[in-house]
XYZ file of C-alpha atoms in Angstrom:
171
model
C -7.029 -10.025 66.981
C -8.979 -10.750 63.992
C -7.454 -12.704 60.771
C -7.693 -11.351 57.560
C -9.310 -13.212 54.969
C -6.782 -14.261 52.341
C -7.313 -12.556 49.560
C -7.935 -13.940 45.950
C -7.127 -13.477 42.570
C -10.573 -13.347 40.075
C -10.176 -16.050 38.180
C -10.742 -15.057 33.986
C -11.738 -16.642 31.283
C -10.560 -16.036 27.638
C -13.919 -14.384 27.536
C -13.368 -11.768 30.520
C -9.998 -10.984 29.923
C -9.784 -7.509 28.319
C -8.479 -8.084 24.133
C -5.203 -8.173 23.466
C -4.737 -4.168 21.731
C -3.273 -4.017 18.378
C -0.091 -3.387 18.098
C 0.976 0.952 17.327
C 0.987 1.999 13.838
C 4.684 1.983 12.711
C 6.424 4.944 12.296
C 8.358 6.783 9.081
C 12.040 4.826 10.760
C 9.971 1.407 12.038
C 9.659 0.537 8.252
C 12.885 1.416 6.823
C 14.865 -0.120 9.338
C 12.767 -3.293 9.376
C 12.949 -2.906 5.311
C 16.051 -1.333 4.837
C 14.892 0.368 2.392
C 15.860 4.977 3.141
C 13.395 8.205 2.451
C 15.007 12.037 1.916
C 16.496 13.750 5.064
C 13.679 16.238 4.590
C 10.580 14.044 6.008
C 10.495 12.968 9.396
C 10.783 10.079 10.678
C 9.110 10.039 13.593
C 5.646 11.109 12.569
C 3.400 7.681 12.119
C 2.869 6.348 9.395
C -1.688 6.358 8.303
C -2.915 3.414 7.580
C -6.050 4.524 4.385
C -8.631 1.474 3.086
C -10.057 3.807 0.750
C -8.812 6.188 -2.187
C -5.042 7.399 -2.190
C -2.175 8.619 -4.176
C 1.236 8.649 -3.585
C 2.942 11.114 -6.008
C 2.302 9.466 -9.538
C 0.710 5.678 -8.814
C -2.894 6.059 -6.936
C -4.860 2.797 -4.940
C -8.098 2.475 -4.886
C -10.294 0.052 -3.584
C -11.016 -2.775 -6.417
C -15.175 -1.811 -5.643
C -14.003 0.985 -6.909
C -13.013 0.113 -10.570
C -15.590 -2.630 -11.754
C -14.384 -2.226 -15.130
C -10.891 -3.701 -13.999
C -10.785 -7.716 -13.619
C -7.583 -9.954 -13.481
C -6.696 -12.738 -17.130
C -7.807 -16.322 -15.884
C -6.309 -18.062 -13.722
C -3.870 -15.038 -12.237
C -0.800 -15.740 -11.406
C 0.094 -14.004 -7.955
C 2.604 -13.970 -5.846
C 3.816 -13.287 -1.673
C 4.361 -9.821 -0.878
C 8.670 -10.500 0.713
C 9.302 -8.485 4.313
C 11.802 -7.013 1.883
C 9.001 -5.551 -0.582
C 7.996 -5.828 -4.009
C 9.595 -2.058 -7.014
C 5.450 -1.587 -7.481
C 6.918 1.476 -10.623
C 9.731 3.679 -10.833
C 9.718 7.209 -11.805
C 10.423 9.138 -14.402
C 14.072 8.660 -16.017
C 15.021 6.050 -13.765
C 14.174 8.179 -10.570
C 12.393 6.878 -7.152
C 10.623 3.559 -6.305
C 6.988 2.929 -5.438
C 7.930 0.188 -2.950
C 4.945 -2.401 -1.455
C 5.997 -3.715 2.061
C 4.146 -5.805 4.209
C 4.592 -8.952 6.641
C 5.533 -12.572 5.787
C 2.535 -13.885 4.616
C 0.153 -11.158 4.380
C 0.283 -9.587 1.152
C -0.054 -11.081 -2.780
C 0.664 -9.459 -5.704
C -0.871 -9.890 -8.898
C 0.853 -7.999 -12.098
C -2.072 -9.881 -14.607
C -4.821 -7.016 -15.192
C -7.318 -6.433 -17.642
C -7.584 -2.416 -17.656
C -9.244 -1.300 -19.822
C -7.868 2.878 -19.514
C -4.457 0.228 -19.488
C -3.474 2.120 -15.977
C -3.461 -0.613 -14.003
C 0.239 -2.590 -12.969
C -1.618 -4.530 -10.779
C -3.588 -5.601 -7.693
C -2.608 -6.198 -4.372
C -4.621 -8.147 -1.445
C -4.302 -7.913 2.004
C -4.956 -9.568 5.448
C -2.852 -6.926 7.673
C -1.457 -3.227 7.073
C 1.043 -2.665 4.075
C 2.810 -0.168 2.961
C 3.587 1.559 -0.043
C 6.982 3.259 1.279
C 9.039 6.303 -1.790
C 11.780 7.976 -0.888
C 10.815 11.510 -1.507
C 6.618 11.210 0.101
C 7.730 8.527 2.370
C 5.797 6.026 3.168
C 1.710 5.478 3.654
C -0.923 2.618 4.647
C -3.226 0.194 3.215
C -5.651 -1.327 4.810
C -6.170 -5.247 4.817
C -8.087 -5.634 1.487
C -7.898 -5.913 -2.138
C -6.921 -2.957 -4.353
C -6.191 -2.195 -7.750
C -2.951 -0.134 -8.328
C -3.105 2.723 -10.551
C -0.829 5.315 -12.461
C -1.849 8.988 -12.587
C -3.523 10.738 -15.528
C -3.024 14.024 -16.769
C -4.475 15.954 -19.603
C -2.501 17.381 -20.979
C -2.529 20.912 -24.001
C -3.179 18.096 -26.495
C -6.574 16.705 -28.252
C -7.617 13.668 -28.570
C -6.284 10.247 -28.706
C -3.177 12.087 -26.612
C -5.437 14.666 -25.050
C -4.144 12.610 -21.377
C -0.385 11.784 -20.740
C 1.101 9.850 -17.425
C 1.862 11.553 -14.331
C 5.488 10.997 -13.138
C 7.234 12.285 -10.287
């Protein structure tokens, strides 16, 4: 009768262990549950909210990587505040309508309104070390990758000329 040799699990070290997988991207339902914010019924709540590090728009709001708008700067020293889990309302649409709310996990995002913008469209600047999200009742959610961004209003051409040829987009 032959004895089987004892088996032992191979030793692993931190260097040989597989890296931890990133947390799955949240769904719109996850974000609304976590924040208490709501979205309209026509939006699919089980959709995964995309995260982008590039230029993006949510209705009348633009998210622009800070390097893409070199003429926008900060007043020195600009006061930064942490974005709480409940979020910060960045812009409320025309006529007291729906808000664009920035939400983040605690300690991952800060926000300032102390920005210099020669075209006066910037609402503020955010810097984040983890994905953060904009939530809007009509548009749902959009994710912002770690980095620094300028948050601006959108404008469009009107039928006027001169100084009043542009107007702010209002959704």
